[in-house]
Amino acid sequence: MKENIVLIGMPGSGKSTLARMLSNKLRMPMIDLDTEIETYTQKEISQLFEIGESHFRDIETEVAKKFALKKNLIISTGGGIILREENMRALQKNGIVIFLNRHIEKISDDVQIATRPLLKDGVERLQKLYVERIDLYHKYAHITIENNDNLIMALNEIIEALDAYVQKGTANEI
């Protein structure tokens, strides 16, 4: 069985919040890759983006590969983790990848867009990113959860989907 639970999705889809909730519920440690990147570089994500998105993505890949090797973690990723196949190969190797899909309108209503480097240009940019990324989220996800209502419902759906996924995987291994 895979050891980690990896949350992917658009910025503002609830990855960090649901990772914390899942961590409490399943009694598994949780890490947020963006926080780990900031700790590693001693710079904020926005400062890394000022240097260049490619620079940020290189660091993101390095940190993602490091944590992908660990076991028994809930990993909350940045929204663009799916842009590099090597990131997702590393995370999938030891993790069940869950795509948190959330309507753009919900994200724009709830998220402080100005504080997100790739979203500072507003809702139009958010919609463009969604169109660019949606196929990649689906490509890499083992499980897709709609996070458009309340967080408790999404948390319960994640747990049910994980149970079903693990049962299915165990049946395939016999």
Coordinates of N, CA, C and O in Angstrom, one line a residue:
M1 N 0.8 -1.2 0.0 CA 0.0 0.0 0.0 C 0.9 1.3 0.0 O 1.9 1.3 0.6
K2 N 0.4 2.3 -0.6 CA 1.1 3.6 -0.6 C 1.0 4.2 0.7 O 0.0 4.0 1.4
E3 N 2.0 4.9 1.1 CA 2.2 5.4 2.5 C 1.7 6.8 2.7 O 1.3 7.2 3.8
N4 N 1.8 7.7 1.7 CA 1.4 9.1 1.9 C 0.1 9.4 1.3 O -0.4 8.7 0.4
I5 N -0.5 10.5 1.7 CA -1.7 11.1 1.1 C -1.3 12.5 0.6 O -0.8 13.3 1.4
V6 N -1.5 12.7 -0.7 CA -1.0 13.9 -1.3 C -2.2 14.7 -1.9 O -3.0 14.1 -2.7
L7 N -2.3 15.9 -1.5 CA -3.5 16.8 -1.9 C -3.0 17.7 -3.0 O -2.0 18.5 -2.8
I8 N -3.7 17.7 -4.1 CA -3.4 18.6 -5.2 C -4.6 19.4 -5.6 O -5.7 19.0 -5.2
G9 N -4.4 20.5 -6.2 CA -5.6 21.3 -6.7 C -5.2 22.8 -6.8 O -4.1 23.2 -6.5
M10 N -6.1 23.5 -7.3 CA -5.9 25.0 -7.6 C -5.6 25.7 -6.3 O -6.0 25.3 -5.2
P11 N -4.9 26.8 -6.4 CA -4.7 27.7 -5.2 C -6.1 28.0 -4.7 O -7.0 28.3 -5.4
G12 N -6.3 27.9 -3.4 CA -7.6 28.2 -2.8 C -8.6 27.1 -2.8 O -9.7 27.2 -2.4
S13 N -8.1 25.9 -3.2 CA -9.1 24.7 -3.3 C -9.3 24.0 -1.9 O -10.1 23.2 -1.8
G14 N -8.5 24.4 -0.9 CA -8.6 23.8 0.4 C -7.6 22.8 0.8 O -7.8 22.1 1.8
K15 N -6.5 22.8 0.0 CA -5.5 21.7 0.3 C -4.9 21.8 1.7 O -4.9 20.8 2.4
S16 N -4.4 23.0 2.1 CA -3.8 23.1 3.4 C -4.8 22.9 4.5 O -4.5 22.2 5.5
T17 N -6.0 23.5 4.4 CA -7.0 23.3 5.5 C -7.4 21.9 5.6 O -7.4 21.4 6.7
L18 N -7.7 21.2 4.5 CA -8.1 19.8 4.6 C -7.0 18.9 5.0 O -7.2 17.9 5.6
A19 N -5.8 19.3 4.6 CA -4.6 18.5 5.1 C -4.5 18.5 6.6 O -4.3 17.5 7.2
R20 N -4.7 19.7 7.2 CA -4.7 19.8 8.7 C -5.8 19.0 9.3 O -5.6 18.3 10.3
M21 N -7.0 19.1 8.7 CA -8.1 18.3 9.2 C -7.9 16.8 9.1 O -8.2 16.1 10.0
L22 N -7.4 16.4 8.0 CA -7.1 15.0 7.7 C -6.0 14.5 8.7 O -6.1 13.4 9.2
S23 N -5.0 15.3 8.9 CA -4.0 15.0 9.9 C -4.5 14.7 11.3 O -4.2 13.7 11.9
N24 N -5.4 15.6 11.7 CA -6.1 15.4 13.0 C -6.9 14.1 13.1 O -6.9 13.4 14.0
K25 N -7.7 13.9 12.0 CA -8.6 12.8 12.0 C -7.9 11.4 11.9 O -8.2 10.5 12.5
L26 N -6.8 11.4 11.0 CA -6.1 10.1 10.8 C -4.9 10.0 11.7 O -4.2 8.9 11.6
R27 N -4.6 11.0 12.5 CA -3.4 11.0 13.3 C -2.1 10.7 12.6 O -1.3 9.9 12.9
M28 N -2.0 11.4 11.5 CA -0.8 11.4 10.6 C -0.2 12.8 10.6 O -0.9 13.8 10.5
P29 N 1.1 12.9 10.5 CA 1.8 14.2 10.4 C 1.4 14.8 9.1 O 1.3 14.1 8.1
M30 N 1.4 16.1 9.0 CA 1.0 16.8 7.8 C 2.2 17.8 7.5 O 2.7 18.4 8.4
I31 N 2.5 18.0 6.2 CA 3.4 19.0 5.8 C 2.8 19.8 4.7 O 2.0 19.2 3.8
D32 N 3.1 21.0 4.6 CA 2.7 21.9 3.5 C 3.9 22.2 2.7 O 4.9 22.8 3.3
L33 N 4.0 21.8 1.5 CA 5.2 22.0 0.7 C 5.5 23.5 0.5 O 6.7 23.8 0.6
D34 N 4.6 24.4 0.4 CA 4.9 25.8 0.3 C 5.6 26.3 1.6 O 6.6 27.0 1.5
T35 N 5.1 25.9 2.7 CA 5.8 26.2 4.0 C 7.2 25.6 4.1 O 8.1 26.3 4.5
E36 N 7.3 24.4 3.6 CA 8.6 23.8 3.6 C 9.6 24.5 2.7 O 10.8 24.6 3.0
I37 N 9.1 25.0 1.5 CA 9.9 25.7 0.6 C 10.4 27.0 1.2 O 11.6 27.4 1.1
E38 N 9.5 27.7 1.9 CA 9.8 29.0 2.6 C 10.9 28.7 3.7 O 11.8 29.5 3.9
T39 N 10.7 27.7 4.5 CA 11.7 27.3 5.5 C 13.0 27.0 4.9 O 14.1 27.5 5.4
Y40 N 13.0 26.2 3.8 CA 14.3 25.8 3.2 C 15.0 27.0 2.6 O 16.3 27.1 2.7
T41 N 14.3 27.9 1.9 CA 15.0 29.0 1.3 C 15.1 30.3 2.1 O 15.8 31.2 1.8
Q42 N 14.4 30.3 3.2 CA 14.3 31.5 4.1 C 13.8 32.7 3.3 O 14.1 33.8 3.6
K43 N 12.9 32.4 2.3 CA 12.2 33.4 1.6 C 10.7 33.1 1.4 O 10.4 31.9 1.4
E44 N 9.9 34.1 1.3 CA 8.5 33.9 1.0 C 8.3 33.4 -0.5 O 9.1 33.8 -1.3
I45 N 7.2 32.7 -0.7 CA 6.9 32.3 -2.1 C 6.9 33.4 -3.0 O 7.5 33.4 -4.1
S46 N 6.3 34.6 -2.6 CA 6.3 35.7 -3.5 C 7.7 36.2 -3.9 O 7.9 36.7 -5.0
Q47 N 8.6 36.2 -2.9 CA 10.0 36.6 -3.2 C 10.6 35.6 -4.2 O 11.4 36.1 -5.1
L48 N 10.4 34.4 -4.1 CA 10.9 33.4 -5.0 C 10.4 33.6 -6.4 O 11.1 33.5 -7.4
F49 N 9.1 33.9 -6.5 CA 8.5 34.2 -7.8 C 9.0 35.5 -8.4 O 9.1 35.6 -9.6
E50 N 9.4 36.5 -7.6 CA 10.1 37.7 -8.1 C 11.4 37.3 -8.8 O 11.7 38.0 -9.8
I51 N 12.1 36.4 -8.4 CA 13.3 35.9 -9.0 C 12.9 35.2 -10.3 O 13.6 35.4 -11.3
G52 N 11.8 34.5 -10.3 CA 11.3 33.9 -11.5 C 10.5 32.6 -11.2 O 10.9 31.9 -10.3
E53 N 9.5 32.4 -12.0 CA 8.7 31.2 -11.7 C 9.5 29.9 -11.9 O 9.4 28.9 -11.1
S54 N 10.4 29.9 -12.9 CA 11.3 28.7 -13.1 C 12.1 28.4 -11.9 O 12.3 27.3 -11.5
H55 N 12.7 29.5 -11.3 CA 13.5 29.4 -10.1 C 12.7 28.7 -9.0 O 13.1 27.8 -8.3
F56 N 11.4 29.2 -8.8 CA 10.6 28.7 -7.8 C 10.3 27.2 -8.1 O 10.3 26.3 -7.2
R57 N 10.0 26.9 -9.3 CA 9.6 25.5 -9.7 C 10.8 24.5 -9.5 O 10.6 23.4 -9.1
D58 N 12.0 25.0 -9.7 CA 13.2 24.1 -9.4 C 13.2 23.8 -7.9 O 13.5 22.6 -7.6
I59 N 13.0 24.8 -7.1 CA 13.1 24.5 -5.6 C 11.9 23.6 -5.2 O 12.1 22.7 -4.4
E60 N 10.7 23.9 -5.8 CA 9.5 23.1 -5.5 C 9.8 21.6 -5.8 O 9.4 20.7 -5.0
T61 N 10.4 21.4 -6.9 CA 10.8 20.0 -7.3 C 11.7 19.3 -6.3 O 11.5 18.2 -5.9
E62 N 12.7 20.1 -5.9 CA 13.7 19.5 -5.0 C 13.0 19.2 -3.7 O 13.2 18.1 -3.1
V63 N 12.2 20.1 -3.2 CA 11.5 19.8 -1.9 C 10.4 18.7 -2.0 O 10.3 17.9 -1.1
A64 N 9.7 18.7 -3.1 CA 8.7 17.7 -3.4 C 9.3 16.3 -3.4 O 8.8 15.3 -2.8
K65 N 10.4 16.1 -4.1 CA 11.1 14.8 -4.1 C 11.6 14.4 -2.8 O 11.5 13.2 -2.4
K66 N 12.1 15.3 -2.0 CA 12.5 15.0 -0.6 C 11.4 14.4 0.2 O 11.5 13.4 0.9
F67 N 10.3 15.1 0.2 CA 9.1 14.6 1.0 C 8.4 13.4 0.5 O 7.8 12.6 1.2
A68 N 8.5 13.3 -0.8 CA 7.9 12.1 -1.5 C 8.5 10.8 -1.0 O 7.9 9.7 -1.0
L69 N 9.8 10.9 -0.6 CA 10.5 9.7 -0.1 C 10.1 9.3 1.3 O 10.3 8.2 1.7
K70 N 9.5 10.2 2.0 CA 9.1 9.9 3.4 C 7.8 9.1 3.5 O 7.2 8.9 2.4
K71 N 7.5 8.6 4.6 CA 6.3 7.7 4.8 C 5.4 8.3 5.8 O 5.8 9.0 6.7
N72 N 4.1 7.9 5.7 CA 3.1 8.2 6.6 C 2.9 9.7 6.8 O 2.7 10.2 7.9
L73 N 2.8 10.4 5.7 CA 2.6 11.9 5.7 C 1.4 12.3 4.9 O 1.0 11.6 3.9
I74 N 0.8 13.4 5.3 CA -0.2 14.0 4.5 C 0.5 15.2 3.9 O 1.1 16.0 4.7
I75 N 0.6 15.3 2.6 CA 1.3 16.3 1.9 C 0.4 17.3 1.2 O -0.3 16.9 0.3
S76 N 0.4 18.5 1.6 CA -0.4 19.6 0.9 C 0.6 20.2 -0.1 O 1.6 20.7 0.3
T77 N 0.3 20.2 -1.4 CA 1.1 20.8 -2.4 C 0.7 22.2 -2.8 O -0.4 22.6 -2.5
G78 N 1.6 22.8 -3.5 CA 1.2 24.1 -4.2 C 0.4 23.8 -5.4 O 0.4 22.7 -6.0
G79 N -0.4 24.7 -5.9 CA -1.3 24.5 -7.0 C -0.6 24.1 -8.3 O -1.2 23.4 -9.1
G80 N 0.7 24.5 -8.5 CA 1.4 24.2 -9.7 C 2.3 23.0 -9.7 O 3.0 22.8 -10.6
I81 N 2.2 22.2 -8.6 CA 3.0 21.0 -8.5 C 2.9 20.1 -9.7 O 3.8 19.4 -10.1
I82 N 1.7 20.1 -10.3 CA 1.4 19.2 -11.5 C 2.1 19.7 -12.8 O 2.0 18.9 -13.8
L83 N 2.7 20.8 -12.8 CA 3.3 21.4 -14.0 C 4.5 20.6 -14.4 O 5.0 20.7 -15.6
R84 N 5.1 19.9 -13.5 CA 6.3 19.1 -13.8 C 6.0 17.6 -13.5 O 5.7 17.2 -12.4
E85 N 6.1 16.8 -14.6 CA 5.8 15.4 -14.4 C 6.7 14.7 -13.4 O 6.2 13.8 -12.7
E86 N 7.9 15.1 -13.3 CA 8.8 14.5 -12.3 C 8.3 14.7 -10.9 O 8.5 13.8 -10.1
N87 N 7.7 15.8 -10.6 CA 7.1 16.0 -9.3 C 6.0 15.0 -9.0 O 6.0 14.3 -7.9
M88 N 5.2 14.8 -10.0 CA 4.0 13.9 -9.8 C 4.5 12.4 -9.8 O 3.9 11.6 -9.0
R89 N 5.4 12.1 -10.6 CA 5.9 10.7 -10.5 C 6.5 10.4 -9.1 O 6.2 9.3 -8.6
A90 N 7.2 11.3 -8.6 CA 7.8 11.1 -7.3 C 6.7 11.0 -6.2 O 6.8 10.1 -5.3
L91 N 5.7 11.9 -6.3 CA 4.7 11.9 -5.3 C 3.8 10.7 -5.4 O 3.3 10.2 -4.4
Q92 N 3.5 10.3 -6.6 CA 2.6 9.1 -6.8 C 3.3 7.8 -6.4 O 2.6 6.9 -6.0
K93 N 4.6 7.8 -6.5 CA 5.3 6.5 -6.2 C 5.0 6.0 -4.8 O 4.9 4.8 -4.6
N94 N 4.9 6.9 -3.8 CA 4.6 6.5 -2.5 C 3.4 7.2 -1.9 O 3.3 7.3 -0.7
G95 N 2.5 7.7 -2.8 CA 1.4 8.4 -2.2 C 0.1 8.2 -3.1 O 0.2 7.9 -4.2
I96 N -1.0 8.3 -2.3 CA -2.3 8.4 -3.0 C -2.6 9.8 -3.2 O -2.7 10.6 -2.3
V97 N -2.8 10.2 -4.5 CA -3.0 11.6 -4.9 C -4.5 11.9 -5.0 O -5.2 11.3 -5.7
I98 N -4.8 13.0 -4.2 CA -6.2 13.4 -4.2 C -6.3 14.8 -4.8 O -5.7 15.7 -4.3
F99 N -7.1 14.9 -5.8 CA -7.4 16.2 -6.4 C -8.6 16.8 -5.8 O -9.7 16.3 -5.8
L100 N -8.4 18.0 -5.2 CA -9.5 18.8 -4.6 C -10.0 19.8 -5.6 O -9.3 20.8 -5.9
N101 N -11.1 19.5 -6.2 CA -11.7 20.3 -7.3 C -12.7 21.3 -6.7 O -13.5 20.9 -5.9
R102 N -12.5 22.5 -7.0 CA -13.4 23.6 -6.4 C -13.7 24.6 -7.5 O -12.8 25.0 -8.3
H103 N -15.0 25.0 -7.5 CA -15.4 26.0 -8.5 C -14.6 27.3 -8.4 O -14.3 27.7 -7.3
I104 N -14.3 27.9 -9.5 CA -13.5 29.1 -9.5 C -14.2 30.2 -8.7 O -13.6 31.0 -8.0
E105 N -15.6 30.2 -8.8 CA -16.3 31.3 -8.1 C -16.1 31.1 -6.6 O -16.0 32.1 -5.9
K106 N -16.1 29.9 -6.1 CA -15.9 29.7 -4.7 C -14.5 30.1 -4.3 O -14.3 30.7 -3.2
I107 N -13.5 29.8 -5.1 CA -12.2 30.2 -4.8 C -12.0 31.7 -4.7 O -11.5 32.3 -3.8
S108 N -12.6 32.4 -5.8 CA -12.4 33.8 -5.8 C -13.2 34.5 -4.7 O -12.8 35.6 -4.2
D109 N -14.3 33.9 -4.2 CA -15.1 34.5 -3.1 C -14.3 34.3 -1.8 O -14.4 35.2 -0.9
D110 N -13.6 33.3 -1.6 CA -13.0 32.9 -0.3 C -11.5 33.3 -0.2 O -11.0 33.5 0.9
V111 N -10.8 33.4 -1.3 CA -9.3 33.5 -1.2 C -8.9 35.0 -1.4 O -9.4 35.7 -2.2
Q112 N -7.9 35.4 -0.6 CA -7.2 36.7 -0.8 C -6.3 36.6 -2.0 O -5.2 36.2 -1.9
I113 N -6.9 36.8 -3.2 CA -6.1 36.7 -4.4 C -4.9 37.5 -4.5 O -3.9 37.1 -5.0
A114 N -4.9 38.7 -3.9 CA -3.8 39.6 -3.9 C -2.5 39.0 -3.3 O -1.4 39.4 -3.6
T115 N -2.7 38.0 -2.3 CA -1.5 37.5 -1.6 C -1.0 36.3 -2.4 O 0.0 35.7 -1.9
R116 N -1.6 35.9 -3.5 CA -1.1 34.7 -4.2 C -0.4 35.2 -5.5 O -1.0 35.8 -6.3
P117 N 0.9 34.8 -5.6 CA 1.7 35.4 -6.7 C 1.1 35.2 -8.1 O 1.1 36.1 -8.9
L118 N 0.5 34.0 -8.4 CA 0.0 33.8 -9.7 C -1.4 34.3 -9.9 O -2.0 34.2 -11.0
L119 N -2.0 34.7 -8.8 CA -3.4 35.2 -8.9 C -3.6 36.7 -8.7 O -4.7 37.2 -8.7
K120 N -2.5 37.4 -8.6 CA -2.6 38.8 -8.3 C -3.3 39.6 -9.4 O -3.7 40.7 -9.1
D121 N -3.4 39.0 -10.6 CA -4.1 39.7 -11.7 C -5.6 39.5 -11.7 O -6.3 39.9 -12.5
G122 N -6.1 38.7 -10.7 CA -7.5 38.6 -10.5 C -8.1 37.3 -11.0 O -7.5 36.4 -11.3
V123 N -9.4 37.3 -11.0 CA -10.2 36.2 -11.3 C -10.0 35.7 -12.8 O -10.0 34.5 -13.0
E124 N -9.7 36.6 -13.7 CA -9.4 36.1 -15.1 C -8.2 35.2 -15.1 O -8.2 34.2 -15.8
R125 N -7.2 35.6 -14.4 CA -6.0 34.7 -14.3 C -6.3 33.4 -13.7 O -5.8 32.4 -14.1
L126 N -7.1 33.4 -12.6 CA -7.5 32.2 -12.0 C -8.2 31.3 -12.9 O -8.0 30.1 -13.0
Q127 N -9.1 31.8 -13.7 CA -9.9 31.0 -14.7 C -8.9 30.5 -15.8 O -9.0 29.3 -16.2
K128 N -8.0 31.3 -16.2 CA -7.0 30.8 -17.2 C -6.1 29.7 -16.6 O -5.9 28.7 -17.3
L129 N -5.7 29.8 -15.4 CA -4.9 28.7 -14.8 C -5.7 27.5 -14.7 O -5.2 26.4 -14.9
Y130 N -7.0 27.6 -14.3 CA -7.8 26.4 -14.2 C -7.9 25.7 -15.5 O -7.7 24.4 -15.6
V131 N -8.2 26.4 -16.6 CA -8.3 25.8 -17.9 C -6.9 25.1 -18.3 O -6.9 24.0 -18.8
E132 N -5.8 25.8 -18.0 CA -4.5 25.2 -18.3 C -4.2 24.0 -17.5 O -3.5 23.1 -18.0
R133 N -4.7 23.9 -16.3 CA -4.3 22.8 -15.4 C -5.2 21.7 -15.2 O -4.8 20.6 -14.7
I134 N -6.5 21.9 -15.5 CA -7.5 20.9 -15.1 C -7.2 19.5 -15.6 O -7.4 18.5 -14.9
D135 N -6.7 19.4 -16.8 CA -6.4 18.0 -17.4 C -5.3 17.4 -16.6 O -5.3 16.2 -16.4
L136 N -4.3 18.2 -16.2 CA -3.2 17.6 -15.4 C -3.6 17.2 -14.0 O -3.2 16.1 -13.6
Y137 N -4.5 17.9 -13.4 CA -5.0 17.5 -12.1 C -5.7 16.1 -12.2 O -5.5 15.2 -11.4
H138 N -6.5 16.0 -13.2 CA -7.2 14.7 -13.4 C -6.2 13.6 -13.8 O -6.4 12.4 -13.4
K139 N -5.3 13.9 -14.6 CA -4.3 12.9 -15.1 C -3.6 12.3 -13.9 O -3.3 11.1 -13.9
Y140 N -3.2 13.1 -12.9 CA -2.3 12.6 -11.8 C -3.1 12.1 -10.6 O -2.5 11.5 -9.7
A141 N -4.4 12.4 -10.5 CA -5.1 12.1 -9.3 C -5.6 10.6 -9.3 O -6.1 10.1 -10.3
H142 N -5.4 10.0 -8.2 CA -6.1 8.7 -8.0 C -7.5 8.8 -7.6 O -8.3 8.0 -7.8
I143 N -7.8 9.9 -6.9 CA -9.1 10.2 -6.3 C -9.4 11.7 -6.6 O -8.5 12.5 -6.5
T144 N -10.7 12.0 -7.0 CA -11.1 13.4 -7.1 C -12.2 13.7 -6.1 O -13.2 12.9 -6.0
I145 N -12.1 14.8 -5.4 CA -13.1 15.2 -4.4 C -13.6 16.6 -4.8 O -12.7 17.5 -5.0
E146 N -14.9 16.8 -4.8 CA -15.4 18.1 -5.1 C -15.5 18.9 -3.7 O -16.1 18.3 -2.8
N147 N -14.8 20.0 -3.6 CA -14.8 20.8 -2.4 C -15.6 22.1 -2.6 O -15.0 23.2 -2.6
N148 N -16.9 22.0 -2.8 CA -17.7 23.2 -3.1 C -18.7 23.5 -2.0 O -19.3 24.6 -2.0
D149 N -18.8 22.6 -1.0 CA -19.8 22.9 0.1 C -19.1 23.2 1.4 O -18.4 24.2 1.5
N150 N -19.2 22.3 2.3 CA -18.5 22.6 3.6 C -17.3 21.6 3.8 O -17.3 20.5 3.2
L151 N -16.4 22.0 4.6 CA -15.1 21.3 4.8 C -15.3 19.9 5.4 O -14.6 19.0 5.1
I152 N -16.3 19.8 6.3 CA -16.6 18.5 7.0 C -17.0 17.5 6.0 O -16.6 16.4 6.0
M153 N -17.9 18.0 5.1 CA -18.4 17.1 4.0 C -17.2 16.6 3.1 O -17.1 15.4 2.8
A154 N -16.3 17.5 2.8 CA -15.2 17.2 1.9 C -14.3 16.2 2.7 O -13.8 15.2 2.1
L155 N -14.0 16.5 4.0 CA -13.2 15.6 4.8 C -13.8 14.2 4.8 O -13.0 13.2 4.6
N156 N -15.1 14.1 5.1 CA -15.7 12.8 5.1 C -15.6 12.1 3.8 O -15.4 10.8 3.7
E157 N -15.8 12.8 2.7 CA -15.7 12.2 1.3 C -14.3 11.7 1.1 O -14.1 10.7 0.5
I158 N -13.3 12.5 1.5 CA -11.9 12.0 1.4 C -11.6 10.7 2.1 O -11.1 9.8 1.5
I159 N -12.1 10.6 3.4 CA -11.9 9.4 4.1 C -12.6 8.2 3.5 O -12.0 7.1 3.4
E160 N -13.8 8.4 3.1 CA -14.6 7.3 2.4 C -13.8 6.9 1.1 O -13.7 5.7 0.8
A161 N -13.4 7.9 0.3 CA -12.7 7.6 -0.9 C -11.4 6.8 -0.7 O -11.0 5.9 -1.4
L162 N -10.7 7.3 0.4 CA -9.4 6.6 0.7 C -9.7 5.1 1.1 O -8.9 4.2 0.7
D163 N -10.7 4.9 1.9 CA -11.0 3.6 2.4 C -11.3 2.7 1.1 O -10.8 1.6 1.0
A164 N -12.2 3.2 0.2 CA -12.5 2.5 -1.0 C -11.3 2.2 -1.9 O -11.1 1.1 -2.4
Y165 N -10.4 3.2 -2.0 CA -9.2 3.1 -2.8 C -8.3 2.0 -2.2 O -7.8 1.2 -2.9
V166 N -8.1 2.0 -0.9 CA -7.2 1.1 -0.2 C -7.8 -0.3 -0.4 O -7.1 -1.3 -0.7
Q167 N -9.1 -0.5 -0.2 CA -9.8 -1.8 -0.3 C -9.6 -2.3 -1.7 O -9.3 -3.5 -1.9
K168 N -9.8 -1.4 -2.7 CA -9.6 -1.8 -4.1 C -8.2 -2.2 -4.4 O -7.9 -3.3 -5.0
G169 N -7.2 -1.5 -3.9 CA -5.8 -1.8 -4.1 C -5.4 -3.1 -3.4 O -4.7 -3.9 -4.0
T170 N -5.9 -3.3 -2.2 CA -5.7 -4.6 -1.5 C -6.3 -5.8 -2.3 O -5.6 -6.8 -2.5
A171 N -7.4 -5.6 -2.8 CA -8.1 -6.7 -3.6 C -7.3 -7.0 -4.9 O -7.1 -8.1 -5.3
N172 N -6.7 -5.9 -5.5 CA -5.9 -6.1 -6.7 C -4.5 -6.8 -6.4 O -4.0 -7.4 -7.3
E173 N -4.1 -6.7 -5.2 CA -2.8 -7.3 -4.8 C -2.9 -8.7 -4.5 O -1.9 -9.4 -4.4
I174 N -4.1 -9.2 -4.2 CA -4.3 -10.6 -3.8 C -4.1 -11.6 -5.0 O -4.4 -11.3 -6.0

